[in-house]
Amino acid sequence: MKNKHPIDRLITGMNRVDFVVMVIAQLLLAAMVVITFVSVLGRTFLHVSVPDDLLFQEMLMVAVVFLPLSYVQSIGGHLEVTVLSDQFSKRVQTTLISLGLVLALMIFSWMAYLSLRQAIESYSIGEVAYGSVLYIPEWPAKALIPIGLAWWSLRILLQIIFTRARPSEAQNELRQALDSSVSHNN
């Protein structure tokens, strides 16, 4: 097998982690559906729901939202408004993308830091979810936020430093969907 460039190996490694994280997020989404289903069945037929079902849903939603952020970044799936920037040269577009990535890195790494502080505080005081019948601790859900944001920030940093880590236009599913809908309308 041909030796890959170290950056390509790093990108491949991050992509593998993203794949595992996506599978975990999908399983957690399935767990949300199962909890809802069981709770509805219980309320309908037994007049009892799953204890703390809404709290479980909220905590699982954190994982489903924050863990896949890096994957979405890797495929160029985050929302982009390019009405104006599409009119610029490729060089200006690349510069704008780089500036946007730098700004995103500053914002999301700061958010990761602040949310990490909140998760640590929640753990240290033994915070329990408000109204929890089962005394569910808050820190695991709060810890998922800085994990997802930090991993996303790492992906952004990689894309800032190495442009080959950025998604190509062919990878952008949203762009493909929009392009295909435009071609069908013509």
XYZ file of C-alpha atoms in Angstrom:
186
model
C 0.000 0.000 0.000
C 1.219 3.460 -0.848
C 2.431 5.603 2.052
C 0.028 8.404 2.789
C 1.038 11.910 3.753
C 0.786 12.407 7.557
C -1.946 15.003 7.078
C -3.998 12.547 5.034
C -3.588 9.968 7.813
C -4.732 12.580 10.359
C -7.771 13.439 8.253
C -8.563 9.750 7.790
C -8.246 9.205 11.548
C -10.578 12.092 12.301
C -13.029 10.768 9.718
C -12.990 7.369 11.429
C -13.694 8.966 14.802
C -16.484 10.992 13.172
C -17.960 7.786 11.759
C -18.000 6.169 15.214
C -19.479 9.317 16.739
C -22.173 9.379 14.050
C -23.079 5.762 14.781
C -23.298 6.600 18.503
C -25.484 9.628 17.759
C -27.740 7.487 15.564
C -28.057 4.867 18.312
C -28.885 7.583 20.841
C -31.520 8.974 18.491
C -32.979 5.470 18.242
C -32.948 5.291 22.052
C -34.912 8.543 22.146
C -37.529 7.007 19.869
C -37.715 3.841 21.983
C -38.084 5.812 25.217
C -40.878 7.868 23.676
C -42.587 4.762 22.304
C -42.401 2.876 25.602
C -43.542 5.920 27.551
C -46.549 6.463 25.264
C -47.481 2.772 25.474
C -47.137 2.893 29.237
C -49.299 5.992 29.555
C -51.908 4.628 27.163
C -52.293 1.115 28.533
C -50.862 1.168 32.057
C -51.346 4.848 32.988
C -47.646 5.010 33.898
C -44.831 6.470 31.832
C -41.102 5.885 31.910
C -39.754 7.820 34.914
C -37.860 10.951 33.847
C -38.543 10.197 30.193
C -38.437 13.883 29.242
C -35.135 14.372 31.066
C -33.644 11.395 29.250
C -34.897 12.891 25.976
C -33.296 16.259 26.752
C -29.962 14.703 27.675
C -29.901 12.417 24.659
C -30.760 15.381 22.429
C -27.564 17.093 23.591
C -25.553 14.136 22.315
C -27.477 13.937 19.039
C -26.890 17.652 18.367
C -23.349 18.282 19.619
C -21.443 15.081 18.879
C -21.851 15.105 15.056
C -20.743 18.746 14.563
C -17.288 17.764 13.322
C -18.722 15.292 10.828
C -21.058 17.931 9.437
C -18.062 20.288 9.126
C -16.074 17.606 7.315
C -18.699 17.239 4.574
C -19.452 20.956 4.316
C -22.977 20.419 5.577
C -23.336 23.478 7.797
C -25.567 26.200 6.449
C -23.896 28.643 4.106
C -25.249 31.803 2.534
C -23.218 32.343 -0.619
C -25.369 34.715 -2.655
C -22.713 37.435 -2.553
C -19.547 35.360 -2.159
C -20.337 33.240 -5.247
C -19.776 36.382 -7.324
C -16.153 36.707 -6.144
C -13.069 35.086 -7.603
C -11.974 31.690 -6.292
C -9.077 33.340 -4.452
C -11.355 35.811 -2.642
C -13.783 32.995 -1.831
C -10.947 30.918 -0.331
C -9.814 33.910 1.733
C -13.352 34.513 3.001
C -13.719 30.849 3.891
C -10.421 30.982 5.780
C -11.499 34.101 7.681
C -14.822 32.462 8.481
C -13.037 29.379 9.775
C -10.769 31.500 11.986
C -13.780 33.333 13.409
C -15.617 30.021 13.919
C -12.588 28.551 15.675
C -12.410 31.487 18.073
C -16.134 31.355 18.864
C -16.583 27.594 19.176
C -13.371 26.932 21.087
C -14.403 29.681 23.535
C -17.833 28.043 23.828
C -16.114 24.694 24.444
C -14.026 26.208 27.218
C -17.002 27.888 28.908
C -19.177 24.795 28.651
C -16.338 22.667 30.031
C -16.220 24.933 33.074
C -19.982 24.461 33.513
C -19.675 20.668 33.216
C -16.849 20.573 35.769
C -18.846 22.730 38.166
C -21.908 20.522 37.703
C -19.817 17.441 38.467
C -18.079 18.992 41.472
C -21.318 20.044 43.181
C -23.148 16.838 42.248
C -25.862 18.681 40.361
C -29.012 16.649 39.761
C -31.535 17.417 37.036
C -34.356 19.618 38.281
C -37.461 17.590 39.013
C -35.734 14.268 38.455
C -37.479 11.323 40.071
C -34.417 9.111 39.551
C -31.898 11.803 40.650
C -30.211 11.904 37.263
C -26.910 13.807 37.391
C -26.614 16.757 34.986
C -22.855 16.592 34.352
C -22.812 13.797 31.730
C -25.062 15.775 29.375
C -23.193 18.978 30.150
C -19.888 17.211 29.410
C -21.043 16.237 25.923
C -21.299 19.887 24.890
C -17.596 20.759 25.302
C -16.597 17.395 23.848
C -18.618 18.026 20.682
C -17.513 21.663 20.436
C -13.833 20.836 21.063
C -13.818 18.077 18.435
C -15.509 20.448 15.994
C -12.940 23.142 16.823
C -10.155 20.666 16.139
C -11.706 19.904 12.739
C -11.940 23.639 12.001
C -8.299 24.143 13.041
C -7.256 21.352 10.709
C -9.200 22.987 7.876
C -7.569 26.348 8.596
C -4.051 24.949 8.524
C -4.510 22.443 5.697
C -6.880 23.405 2.903
C -6.915 19.784 1.700
C -8.894 19.010 4.881
C -11.722 21.209 3.635
C -14.618 19.537 1.871
C -14.581 19.744 -1.872
C -17.619 21.148 -3.585
C -18.509 17.633 -4.689
C -18.786 16.559 -1.044
C -21.227 19.282 -0.102
C -24.555 17.461 0.007
C -26.558 20.638 0.334
C -24.906 22.101 -2.757
C -25.563 18.860 -4.654
C -29.216 18.894 -3.624
C -29.621 22.517 -4.645
C -27.825 21.963 -7.942
C -30.003 18.978 -8.789
C -33.205 20.858 -7.936
C -32.126 23.776 -10.143
C -31.327 21.455 -13.072
C -34.731 19.734 -12.717
C -36.518 23.080 -12.852
C -34.790 24.116 -16.110
